[in-house]
Short mmCIF file of C-alpha atoms and ligand atoms in Angstrom, two decimals:
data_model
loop_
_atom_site.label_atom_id
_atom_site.label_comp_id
_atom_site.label_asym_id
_atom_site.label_seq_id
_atom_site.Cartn_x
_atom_site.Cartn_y
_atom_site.Cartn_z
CA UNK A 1 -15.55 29.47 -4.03
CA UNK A 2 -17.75 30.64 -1.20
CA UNK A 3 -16.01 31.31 2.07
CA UNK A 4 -18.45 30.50 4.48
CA UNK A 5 -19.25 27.23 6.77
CA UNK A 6 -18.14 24.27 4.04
CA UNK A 7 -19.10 20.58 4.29
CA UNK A 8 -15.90 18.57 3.46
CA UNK A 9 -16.66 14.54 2.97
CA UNK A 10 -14.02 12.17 2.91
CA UNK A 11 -14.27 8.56 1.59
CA UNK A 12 -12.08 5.91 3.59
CA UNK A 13 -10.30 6.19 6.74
CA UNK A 14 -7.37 4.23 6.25
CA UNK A 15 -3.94 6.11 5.74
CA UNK A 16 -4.57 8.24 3.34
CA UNK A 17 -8.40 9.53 4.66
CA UNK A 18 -7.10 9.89 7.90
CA UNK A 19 -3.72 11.36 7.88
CA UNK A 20 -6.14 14.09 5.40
CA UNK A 21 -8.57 14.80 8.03
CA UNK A 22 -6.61 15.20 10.95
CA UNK A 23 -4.13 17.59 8.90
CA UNK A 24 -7.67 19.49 7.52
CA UNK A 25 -8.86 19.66 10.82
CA UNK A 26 -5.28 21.53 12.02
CA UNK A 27 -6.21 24.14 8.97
CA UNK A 28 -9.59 24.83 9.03
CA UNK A 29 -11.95 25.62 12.46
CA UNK A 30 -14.65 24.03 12.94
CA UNK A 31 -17.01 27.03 11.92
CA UNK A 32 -15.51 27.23 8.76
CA UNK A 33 -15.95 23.96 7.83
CA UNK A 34 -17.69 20.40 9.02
CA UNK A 35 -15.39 17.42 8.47
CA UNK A 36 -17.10 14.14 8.17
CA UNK A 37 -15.24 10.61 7.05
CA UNK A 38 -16.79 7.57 5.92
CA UNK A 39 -15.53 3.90 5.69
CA UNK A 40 -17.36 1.15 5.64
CA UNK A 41 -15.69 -0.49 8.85
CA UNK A 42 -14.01 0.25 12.13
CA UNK A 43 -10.19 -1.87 11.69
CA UNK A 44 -7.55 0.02 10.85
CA UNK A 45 -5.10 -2.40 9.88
CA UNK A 46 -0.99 -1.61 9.77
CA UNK A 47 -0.60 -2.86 6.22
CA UNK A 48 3.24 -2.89 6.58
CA UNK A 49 2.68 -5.32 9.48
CA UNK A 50 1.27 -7.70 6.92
CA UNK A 51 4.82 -8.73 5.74
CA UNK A 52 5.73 -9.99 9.27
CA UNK A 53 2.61 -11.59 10.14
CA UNK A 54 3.65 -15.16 8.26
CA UNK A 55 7.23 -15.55 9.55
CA UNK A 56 5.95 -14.66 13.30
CA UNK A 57 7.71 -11.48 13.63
CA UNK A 58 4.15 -9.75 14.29
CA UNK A 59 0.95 -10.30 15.84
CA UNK A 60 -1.84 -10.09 13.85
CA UNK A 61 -3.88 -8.51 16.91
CA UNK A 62 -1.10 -5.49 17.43
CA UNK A 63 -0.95 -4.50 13.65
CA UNK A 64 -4.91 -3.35 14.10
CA UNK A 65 -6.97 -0.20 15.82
CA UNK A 66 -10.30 0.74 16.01
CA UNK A 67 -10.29 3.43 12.76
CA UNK A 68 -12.41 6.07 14.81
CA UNK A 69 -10.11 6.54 17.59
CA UNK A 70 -7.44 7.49 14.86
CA UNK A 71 -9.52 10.65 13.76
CA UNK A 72 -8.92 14.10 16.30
CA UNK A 73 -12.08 15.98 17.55
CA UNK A 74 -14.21 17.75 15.83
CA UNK A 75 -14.58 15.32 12.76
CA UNK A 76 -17.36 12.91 12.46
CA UNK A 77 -17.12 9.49 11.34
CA UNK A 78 -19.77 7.52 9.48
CA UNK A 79 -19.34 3.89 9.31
CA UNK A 80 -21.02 3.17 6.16
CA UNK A 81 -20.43 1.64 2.58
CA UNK A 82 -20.55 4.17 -0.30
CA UNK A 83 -22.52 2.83 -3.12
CA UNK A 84 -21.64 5.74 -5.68
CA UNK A 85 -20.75 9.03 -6.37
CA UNK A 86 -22.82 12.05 -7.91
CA UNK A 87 -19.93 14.76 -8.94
CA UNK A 88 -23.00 16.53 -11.00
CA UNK A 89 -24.82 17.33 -8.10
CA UNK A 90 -22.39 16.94 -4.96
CA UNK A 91 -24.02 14.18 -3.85
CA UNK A 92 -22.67 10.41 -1.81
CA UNK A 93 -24.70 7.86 -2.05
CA UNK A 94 -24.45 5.68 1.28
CA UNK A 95 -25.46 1.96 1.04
CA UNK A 96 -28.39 1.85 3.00
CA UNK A 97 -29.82 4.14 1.02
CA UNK A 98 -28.59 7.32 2.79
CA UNK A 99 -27.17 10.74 1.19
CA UNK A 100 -24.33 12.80 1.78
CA UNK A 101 -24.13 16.67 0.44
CA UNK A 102 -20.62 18.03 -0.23
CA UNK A 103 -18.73 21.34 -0.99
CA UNK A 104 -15.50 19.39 -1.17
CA UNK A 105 -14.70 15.36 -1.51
CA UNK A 106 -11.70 13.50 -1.15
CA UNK A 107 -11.57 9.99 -2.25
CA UNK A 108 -9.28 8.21 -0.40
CA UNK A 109 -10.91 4.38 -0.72
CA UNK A 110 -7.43 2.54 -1.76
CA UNK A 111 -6.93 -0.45 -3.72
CA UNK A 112 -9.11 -3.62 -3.33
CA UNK A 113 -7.66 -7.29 -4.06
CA UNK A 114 -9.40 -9.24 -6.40
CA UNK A 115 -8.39 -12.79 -6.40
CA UNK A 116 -11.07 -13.89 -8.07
CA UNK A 117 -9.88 -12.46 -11.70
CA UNK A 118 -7.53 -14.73 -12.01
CA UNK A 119 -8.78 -18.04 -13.19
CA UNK A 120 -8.35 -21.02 -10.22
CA UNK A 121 -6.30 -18.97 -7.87
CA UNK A 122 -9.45 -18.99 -5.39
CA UNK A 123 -10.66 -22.62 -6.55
CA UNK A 124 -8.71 -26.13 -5.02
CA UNK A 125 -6.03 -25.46 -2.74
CA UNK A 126 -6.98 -21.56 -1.94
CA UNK A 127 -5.21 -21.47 1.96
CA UNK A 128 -4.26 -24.75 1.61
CA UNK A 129 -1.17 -24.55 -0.59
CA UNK A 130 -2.47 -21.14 -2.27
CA UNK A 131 -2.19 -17.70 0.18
CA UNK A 132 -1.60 -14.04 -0.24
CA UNK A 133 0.17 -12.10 2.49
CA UNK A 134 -2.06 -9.40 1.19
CA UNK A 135 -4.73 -9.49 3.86
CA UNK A 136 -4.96 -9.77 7.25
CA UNK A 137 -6.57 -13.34 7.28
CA UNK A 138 -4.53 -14.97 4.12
CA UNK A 139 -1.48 -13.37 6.72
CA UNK A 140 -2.33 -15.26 9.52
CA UNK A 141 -3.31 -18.23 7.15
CA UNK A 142 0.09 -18.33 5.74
CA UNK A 143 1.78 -18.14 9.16
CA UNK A 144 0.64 -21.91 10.00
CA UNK A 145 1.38 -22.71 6.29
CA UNK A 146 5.06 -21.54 6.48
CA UNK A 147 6.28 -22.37 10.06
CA UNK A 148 4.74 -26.37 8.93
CA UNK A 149 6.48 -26.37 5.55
CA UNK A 150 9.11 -28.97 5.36
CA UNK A 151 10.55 -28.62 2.36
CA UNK A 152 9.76 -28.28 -1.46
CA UNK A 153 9.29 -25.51 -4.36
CA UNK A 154 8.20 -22.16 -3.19
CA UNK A 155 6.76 -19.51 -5.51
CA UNK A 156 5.87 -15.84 -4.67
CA UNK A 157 4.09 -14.80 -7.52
CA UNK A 158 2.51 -11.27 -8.66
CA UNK A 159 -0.43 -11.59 -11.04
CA UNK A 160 0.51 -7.82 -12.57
CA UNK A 161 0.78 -4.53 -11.48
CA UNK A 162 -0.52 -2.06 -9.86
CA UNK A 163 -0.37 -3.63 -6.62
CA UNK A 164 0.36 -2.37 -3.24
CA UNK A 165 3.73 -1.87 -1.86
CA UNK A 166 5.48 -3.34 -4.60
CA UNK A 167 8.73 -4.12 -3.01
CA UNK A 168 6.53 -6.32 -0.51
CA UNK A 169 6.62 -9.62 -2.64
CA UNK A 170 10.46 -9.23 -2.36
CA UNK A 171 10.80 -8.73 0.75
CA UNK A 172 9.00 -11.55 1.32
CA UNK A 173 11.37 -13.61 -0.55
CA UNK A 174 13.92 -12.38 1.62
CA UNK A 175 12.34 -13.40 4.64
CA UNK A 176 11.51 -16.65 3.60
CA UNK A 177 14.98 -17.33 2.93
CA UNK A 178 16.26 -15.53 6.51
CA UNK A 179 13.42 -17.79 8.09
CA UNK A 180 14.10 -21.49 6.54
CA UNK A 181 17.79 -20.81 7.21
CA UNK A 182 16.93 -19.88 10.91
CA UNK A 183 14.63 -23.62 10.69
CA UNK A 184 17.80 -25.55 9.22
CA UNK A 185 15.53 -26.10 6.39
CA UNK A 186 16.90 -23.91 3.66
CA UNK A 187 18.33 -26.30 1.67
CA UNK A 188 15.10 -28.11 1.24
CA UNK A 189 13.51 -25.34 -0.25
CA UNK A 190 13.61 -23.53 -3.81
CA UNK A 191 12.26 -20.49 -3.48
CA UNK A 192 11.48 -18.71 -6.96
CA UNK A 193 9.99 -14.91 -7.19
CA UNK A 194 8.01 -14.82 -10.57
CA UNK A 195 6.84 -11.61 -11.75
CA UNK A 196 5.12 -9.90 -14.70
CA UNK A 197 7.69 -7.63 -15.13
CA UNK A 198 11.34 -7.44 -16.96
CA UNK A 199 13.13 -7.21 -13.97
CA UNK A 200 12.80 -7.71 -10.06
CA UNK A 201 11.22 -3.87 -9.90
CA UNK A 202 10.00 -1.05 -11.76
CA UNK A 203 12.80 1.38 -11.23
CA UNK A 204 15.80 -0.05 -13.04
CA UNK A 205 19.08 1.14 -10.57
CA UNK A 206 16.81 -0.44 -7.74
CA UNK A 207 16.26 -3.55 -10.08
CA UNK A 208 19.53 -4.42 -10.49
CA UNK A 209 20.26 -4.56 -7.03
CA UNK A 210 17.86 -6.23 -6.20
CA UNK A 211 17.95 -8.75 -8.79
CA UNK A 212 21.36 -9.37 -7.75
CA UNK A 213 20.53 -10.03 -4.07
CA UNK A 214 18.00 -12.61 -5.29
CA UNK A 215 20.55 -13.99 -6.77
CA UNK A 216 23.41 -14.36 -3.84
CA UNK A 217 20.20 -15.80 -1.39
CA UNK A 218 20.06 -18.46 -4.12
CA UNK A 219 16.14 -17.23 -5.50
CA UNK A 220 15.41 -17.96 -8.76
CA UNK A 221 13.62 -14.98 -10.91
CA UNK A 222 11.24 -15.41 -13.61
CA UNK A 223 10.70 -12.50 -15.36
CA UNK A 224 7.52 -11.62 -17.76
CA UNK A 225 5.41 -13.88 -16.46
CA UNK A 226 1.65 -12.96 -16.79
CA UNK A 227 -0.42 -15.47 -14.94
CA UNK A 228 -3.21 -16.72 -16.55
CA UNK A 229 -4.14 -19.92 -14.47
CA UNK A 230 -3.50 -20.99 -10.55
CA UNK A 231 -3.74 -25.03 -10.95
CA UNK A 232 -3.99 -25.64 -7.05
CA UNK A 233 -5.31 -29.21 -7.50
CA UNK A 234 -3.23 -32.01 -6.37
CA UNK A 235 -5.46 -34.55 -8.62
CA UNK A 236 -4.80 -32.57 -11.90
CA UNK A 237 -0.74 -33.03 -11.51
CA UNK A 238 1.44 -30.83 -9.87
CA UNK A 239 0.23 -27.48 -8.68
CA UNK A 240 1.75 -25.00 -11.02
CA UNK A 241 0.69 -21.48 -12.08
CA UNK A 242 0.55 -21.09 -16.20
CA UNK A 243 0.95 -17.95 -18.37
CA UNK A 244 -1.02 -16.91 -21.12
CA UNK A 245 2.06 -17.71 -23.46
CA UNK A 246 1.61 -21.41 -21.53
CA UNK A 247 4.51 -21.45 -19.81
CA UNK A 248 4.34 -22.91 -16.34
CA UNK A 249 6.25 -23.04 -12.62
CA UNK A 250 5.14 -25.93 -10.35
CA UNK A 251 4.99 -25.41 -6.76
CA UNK A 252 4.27 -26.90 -3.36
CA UNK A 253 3.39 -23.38 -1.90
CA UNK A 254 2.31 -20.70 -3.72
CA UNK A 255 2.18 -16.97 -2.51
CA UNK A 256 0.13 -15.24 -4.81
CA UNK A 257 -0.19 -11.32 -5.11
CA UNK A 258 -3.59 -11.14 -6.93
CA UNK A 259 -4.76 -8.33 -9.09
CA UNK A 260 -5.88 -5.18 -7.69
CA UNK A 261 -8.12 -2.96 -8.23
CA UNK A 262 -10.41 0.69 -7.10
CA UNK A 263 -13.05 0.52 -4.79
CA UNK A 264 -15.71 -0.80 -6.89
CA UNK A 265 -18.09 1.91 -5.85
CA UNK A 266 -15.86 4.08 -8.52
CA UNK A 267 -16.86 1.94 -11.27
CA UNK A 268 -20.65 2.90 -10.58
CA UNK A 269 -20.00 7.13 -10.16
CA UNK A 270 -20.28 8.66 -13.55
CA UNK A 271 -16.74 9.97 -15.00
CA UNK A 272 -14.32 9.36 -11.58
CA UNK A 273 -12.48 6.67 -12.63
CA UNK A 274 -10.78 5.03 -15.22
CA UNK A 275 -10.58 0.99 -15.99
CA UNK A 276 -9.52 -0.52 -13.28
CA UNK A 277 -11.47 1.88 -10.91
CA UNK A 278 -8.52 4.13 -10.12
CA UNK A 279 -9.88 7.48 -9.38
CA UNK A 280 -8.28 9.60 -12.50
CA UNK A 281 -6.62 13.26 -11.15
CA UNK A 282 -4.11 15.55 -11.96
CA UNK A 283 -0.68 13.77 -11.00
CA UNK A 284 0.85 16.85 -9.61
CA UNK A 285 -2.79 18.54 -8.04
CA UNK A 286 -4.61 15.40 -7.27
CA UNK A 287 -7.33 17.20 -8.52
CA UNK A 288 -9.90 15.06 -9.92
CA UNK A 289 -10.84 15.34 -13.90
CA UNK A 290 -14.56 14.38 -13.04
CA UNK A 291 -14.70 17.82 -10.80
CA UNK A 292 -12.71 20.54 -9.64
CA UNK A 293 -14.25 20.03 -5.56
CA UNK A 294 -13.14 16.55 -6.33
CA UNK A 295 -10.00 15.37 -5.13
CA UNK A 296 -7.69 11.79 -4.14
CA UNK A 297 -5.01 10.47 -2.38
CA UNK A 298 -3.21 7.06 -1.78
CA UNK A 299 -3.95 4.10 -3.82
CA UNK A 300 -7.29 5.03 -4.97
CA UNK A 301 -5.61 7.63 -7.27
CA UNK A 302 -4.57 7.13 -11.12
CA UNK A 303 -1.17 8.29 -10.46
CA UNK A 304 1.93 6.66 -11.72
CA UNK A 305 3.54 6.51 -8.66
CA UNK A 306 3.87 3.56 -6.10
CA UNK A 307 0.61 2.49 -3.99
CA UNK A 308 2.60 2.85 -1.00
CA UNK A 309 1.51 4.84 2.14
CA UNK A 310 5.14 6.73 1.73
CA UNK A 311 3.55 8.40 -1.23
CA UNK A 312 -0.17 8.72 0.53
CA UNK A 313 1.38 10.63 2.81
CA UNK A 314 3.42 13.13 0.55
CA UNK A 315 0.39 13.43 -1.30
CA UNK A 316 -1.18 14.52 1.88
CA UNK A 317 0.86 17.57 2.50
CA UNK A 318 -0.11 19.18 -1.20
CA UNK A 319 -3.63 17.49 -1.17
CA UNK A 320 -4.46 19.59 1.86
CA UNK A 321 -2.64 22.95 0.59
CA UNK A 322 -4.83 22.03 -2.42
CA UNK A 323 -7.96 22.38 -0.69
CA UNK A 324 -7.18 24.98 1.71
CA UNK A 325 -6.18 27.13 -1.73
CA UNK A 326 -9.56 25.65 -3.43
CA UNK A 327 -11.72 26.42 -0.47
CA UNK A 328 -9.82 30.50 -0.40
CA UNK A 329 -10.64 30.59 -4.33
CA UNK A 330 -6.72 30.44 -5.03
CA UNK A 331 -5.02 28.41 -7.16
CA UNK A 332 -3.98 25.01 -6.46
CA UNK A 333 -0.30 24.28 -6.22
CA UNK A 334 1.52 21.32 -8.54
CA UNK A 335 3.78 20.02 -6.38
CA UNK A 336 3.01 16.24 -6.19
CA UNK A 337 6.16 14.81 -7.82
CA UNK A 338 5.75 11.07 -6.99
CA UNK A 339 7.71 10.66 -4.28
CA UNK A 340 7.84 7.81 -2.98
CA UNK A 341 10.40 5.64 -0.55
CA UNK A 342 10.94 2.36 1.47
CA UNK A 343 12.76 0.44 3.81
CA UNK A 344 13.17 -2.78 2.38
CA UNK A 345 13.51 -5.72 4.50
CA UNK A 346 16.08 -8.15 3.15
CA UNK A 347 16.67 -10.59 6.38
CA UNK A 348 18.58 -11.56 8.75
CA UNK A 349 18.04 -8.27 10.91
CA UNK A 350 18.96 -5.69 7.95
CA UNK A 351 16.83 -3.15 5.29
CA UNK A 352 17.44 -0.78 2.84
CA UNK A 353 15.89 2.34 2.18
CA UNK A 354 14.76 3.10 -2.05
CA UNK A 355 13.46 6.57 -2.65
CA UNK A 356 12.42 8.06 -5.93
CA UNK A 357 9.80 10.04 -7.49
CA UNK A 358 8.36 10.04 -10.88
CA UNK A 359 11.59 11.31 -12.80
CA UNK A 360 14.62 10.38 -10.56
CA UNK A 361 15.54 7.26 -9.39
CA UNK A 362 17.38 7.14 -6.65
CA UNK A 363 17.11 10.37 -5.51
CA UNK A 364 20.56 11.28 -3.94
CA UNK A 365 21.49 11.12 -0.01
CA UNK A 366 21.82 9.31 2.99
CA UNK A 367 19.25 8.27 5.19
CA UNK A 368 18.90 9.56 7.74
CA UNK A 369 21.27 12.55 7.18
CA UNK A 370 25.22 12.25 6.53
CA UNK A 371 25.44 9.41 9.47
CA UNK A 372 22.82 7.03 7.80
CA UNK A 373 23.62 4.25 4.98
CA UNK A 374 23.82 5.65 0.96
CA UNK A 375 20.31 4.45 -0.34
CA UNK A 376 20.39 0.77 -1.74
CA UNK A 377 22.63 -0.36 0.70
CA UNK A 378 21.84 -3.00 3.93
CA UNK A 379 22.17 -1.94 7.06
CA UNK A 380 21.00 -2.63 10.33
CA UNK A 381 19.57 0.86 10.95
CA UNK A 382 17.45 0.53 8.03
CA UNK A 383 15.97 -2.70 9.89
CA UNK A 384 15.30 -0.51 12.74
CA UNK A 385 13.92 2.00 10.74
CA UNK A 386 11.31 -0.84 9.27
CA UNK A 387 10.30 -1.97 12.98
CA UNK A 388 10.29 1.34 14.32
CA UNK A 389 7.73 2.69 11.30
CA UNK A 390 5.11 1.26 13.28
CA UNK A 391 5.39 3.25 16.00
CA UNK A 392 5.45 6.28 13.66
CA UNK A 393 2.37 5.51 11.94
CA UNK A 394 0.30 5.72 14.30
CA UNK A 395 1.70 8.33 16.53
CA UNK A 396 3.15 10.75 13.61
CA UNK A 397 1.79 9.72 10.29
CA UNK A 398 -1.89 9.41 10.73
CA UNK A 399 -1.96 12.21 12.99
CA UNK A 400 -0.98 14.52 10.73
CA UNK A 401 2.38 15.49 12.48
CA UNK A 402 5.11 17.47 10.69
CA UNK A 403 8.83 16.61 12.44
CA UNK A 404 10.76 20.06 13.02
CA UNK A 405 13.97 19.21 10.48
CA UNK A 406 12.67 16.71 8.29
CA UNK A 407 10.02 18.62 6.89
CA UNK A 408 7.93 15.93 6.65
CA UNK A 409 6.97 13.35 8.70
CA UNK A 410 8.42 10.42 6.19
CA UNK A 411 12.14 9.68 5.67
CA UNK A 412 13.05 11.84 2.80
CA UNK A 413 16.61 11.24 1.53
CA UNK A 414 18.21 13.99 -0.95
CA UNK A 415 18.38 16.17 1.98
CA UNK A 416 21.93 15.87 2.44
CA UNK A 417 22.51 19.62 1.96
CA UNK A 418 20.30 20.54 4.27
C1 FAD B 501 1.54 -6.35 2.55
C2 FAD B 501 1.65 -4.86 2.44
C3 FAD B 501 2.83 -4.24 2.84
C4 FAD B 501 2.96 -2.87 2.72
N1 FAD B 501 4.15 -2.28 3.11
C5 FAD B 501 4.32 -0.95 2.95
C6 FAD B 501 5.54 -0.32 3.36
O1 FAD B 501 6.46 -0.97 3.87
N2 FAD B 501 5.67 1.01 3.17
C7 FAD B 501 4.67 1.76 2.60
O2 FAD B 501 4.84 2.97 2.43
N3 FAD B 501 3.48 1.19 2.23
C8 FAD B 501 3.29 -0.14 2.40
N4 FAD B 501 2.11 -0.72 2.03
C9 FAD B 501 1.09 0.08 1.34
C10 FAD B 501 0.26 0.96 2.24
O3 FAD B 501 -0.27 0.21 3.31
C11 FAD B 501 -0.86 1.58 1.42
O4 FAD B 501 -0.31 2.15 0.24
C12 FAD B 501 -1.58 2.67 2.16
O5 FAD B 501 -2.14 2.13 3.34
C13 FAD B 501 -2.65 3.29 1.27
O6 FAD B 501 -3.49 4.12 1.99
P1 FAD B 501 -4.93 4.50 1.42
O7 FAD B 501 -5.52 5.45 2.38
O8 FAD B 501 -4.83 4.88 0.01
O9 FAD B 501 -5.75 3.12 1.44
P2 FAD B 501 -6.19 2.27 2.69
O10 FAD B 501 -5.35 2.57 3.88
O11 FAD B 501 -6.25 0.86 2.22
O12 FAD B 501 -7.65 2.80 3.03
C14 FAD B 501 -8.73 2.65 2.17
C15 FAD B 501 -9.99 2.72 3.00
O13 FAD B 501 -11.15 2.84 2.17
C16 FAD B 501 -12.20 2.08 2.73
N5 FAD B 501 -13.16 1.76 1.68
C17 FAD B 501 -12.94 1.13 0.49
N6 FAD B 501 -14.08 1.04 -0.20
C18 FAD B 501 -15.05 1.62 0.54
C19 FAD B 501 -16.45 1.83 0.36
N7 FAD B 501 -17.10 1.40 -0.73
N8 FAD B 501 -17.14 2.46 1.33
C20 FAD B 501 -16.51 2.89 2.46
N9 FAD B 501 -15.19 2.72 2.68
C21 FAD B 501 -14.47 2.09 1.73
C22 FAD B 501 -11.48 0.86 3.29
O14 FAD B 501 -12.26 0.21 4.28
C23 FAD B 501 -10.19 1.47 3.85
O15 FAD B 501 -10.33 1.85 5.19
C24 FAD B 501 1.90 -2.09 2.20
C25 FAD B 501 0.70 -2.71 1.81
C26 FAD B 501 0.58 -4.08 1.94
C27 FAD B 501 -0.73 -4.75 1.54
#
């Protein structure tokens, strides 16, 4: 690779495109190489803070920042749309008809929601009695839903998988139950979970736990469920979402996960992504398979890890090794290994922390160190850990910190012999 001044474009500033810039920007001076990051708008929005946003344990106005202000000096920002990508000759095309010449490109768009794949689940009763927690507006939607609720069946429901956060549907079970025992309502409300899976999660030690903790907060869980059809209509019987194999679960509040996908602009570049518009890479590089000056990080990627921005951001520390190496014509380093880890929220003031990677699940330790809670079990630190994350995203995460002792800037149990 050629060693002089190097044009370095990277597509989306949310956690993952920032969080790579500002750590790219700490590498490489700005005669050796321009740094310019595109996203189609200026809100930065705390995902995590989605979860609290319907049970009023957040505002929806403090979980968002302009996305520019996030980015250090000496990297531009382009608020644009990208229409497609050109790997064959380096080339971004913008939306209004613009161009954008690389050496290097990172695609760091994430995962879009797409609601309307699922037949009905936008049609009668869409944030009336049907909401996601997914998005900022379904969030504050679902806030007025919930704290009016009286009493009846209440579903959380994911369509299938990949989605975001995974353990966020659950959590939100847990909530709901902490929140309609606060209201003295509990006992007027069934909550059920229904998901496509076998279980309550992917990872099977963290399934069973959790499975059983649906199970002392009295919430049903229907497993294997792959929704076909949202029936939101009051004049068509019940509400109720059906499977393909037609079985059904009525509701008077549904809290649908929809499908995700890539940013669709991945469907329309030539050889980046695969089905669902997941940008394909190497799991352990992030290398992209359409180019070697292609790379990804976050959701947008292939990988089979979790779309969490735990793992965006240990895929941040190799990514940018990776292109350091690519830009000095050395070899890029596989040392992704899918780590990824969570507080989970479980109500009534207390979380617990899951952390895995793509072979070992649960990795071994405390968190944090010897003093903090074995993983999988509740504990009020873990809840503090949750609230305080905020504060570390935007001051530590996106900015590309490392924390002297931790290594990384992300709870990381398994250090316990450290
Ligand atoms: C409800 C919820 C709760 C969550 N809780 C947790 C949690 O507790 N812990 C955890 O680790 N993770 C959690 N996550 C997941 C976490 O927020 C994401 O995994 C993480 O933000 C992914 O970062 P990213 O950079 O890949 O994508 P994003 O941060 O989503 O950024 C993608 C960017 O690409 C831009 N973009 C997309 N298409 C285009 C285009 N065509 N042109 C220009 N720009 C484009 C978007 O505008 C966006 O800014 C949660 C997510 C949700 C929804």
């Amino acid at each position: 690779m050629d060693t002089g001044h190097q044009h370095i474009v990277i597509l989306g500033a949310g956690t993952g495109g920032t969080l790579t810039a500002n750590r790219l920007r700490s590498r490489l001076p700005e005669h050796r190489a321009t740094i310019t990051v595109v996203d189609q708008d200026d809100q930065h929005v705390y995902q995590p803070g989605l979860l609290f946003v319907p049970f009023g344990l957040a505002d929806p106005l403090d979980i968002v920042k302009p996305r520019h202000r996030q980015l250090h000096r000496g990297i531009n920002y382009l608020q644009q749309a990208v229409d497609r990508v050109e790997t064959g000759d380096n080339t971004v095309h913008l939306a209004d008809g613009s161009t954008l010449h690389y050496d290097v490109l990172i695609v760091a768009t994430g995962a879009v929601l797409l609601p309307g794949e699922t037949e009905g689940l936008t049609g009668p009763g869409w944030n009336e009695r049907v909401f996601t927690f997914y998005d900022l507006d379904g969030a504050t939607r679902l806030a007025e839903a919930l704290e009016s609720f009286e009493g009846g069946e209440l579903v959380v429901n994911v369509v299938d998988l990949p989605i975001k956060c995974p353990v966020a549907p659950l959590e939100f079970c847990f909530l709901a139950d902490w929140f309609f025992t606060e209201r003295g309502r509990r006992d007027d409300v069934k909550i059920t979970y229904v998901t496509p899976l076998d279980g309550a999660f992917t990872k099977p030690t963290a399934s069973t736990r959790l499975s059983s903790m649906l199970a002392d907060k009295g919430i049903e869980l229907v497993t294997e469920f792959n929704t076909g059809t949202v029936h939101g209509d009051t004049d068509e019987g019940h509400p109720r979402i059906e499977s393909w194999d037609e079985r059904t679960v009525d509701f008077d509040l549904a809290v649908v996960i929809p499908l995700h996908g890539g940013a669709p602009f991945v469907g329309r570049s030539p050889g980046l992504g695969d089905d669902l518009d997941f940008v394909t890479v190497d799991q352990q590089t992030l290398q992209s398979s359409a180019a070697p000056n292609v790379f990804a990080i976050g959701d947008a990627t292939s990988v089979p890890a979790s779309k969490a921005g735990s793992v965006t951001h240990f895929e941040g520390e190799v990514l940018v090794d990776n292109v350091v190496a690519f830009l000095e014509g050395h070899e890029l380093r596989a040392l992704f290994d899918g780590h990824a880890n969570c507080f989970i929220e479980t109500g009534f003031d207390k979380a617990m922390l899951i952390d895995f990677n793509y072979d070992t699940e649960p990795l071994p330790g405390h968190f944090p160190g010897k003093i903090g809670a074995p993983l999988l079990a509740e504990s009020k630190l873990n809840h503090l850990g949750k609230l305080m994350f905020q504060w570390f995203y935007w001051h530590v995460l996106l900015p590309g910190r490392d924390i002297p002792g931790l290594g990384s800037a992300m709870p990381t149990a398994g250090k316990e012999s450290s």
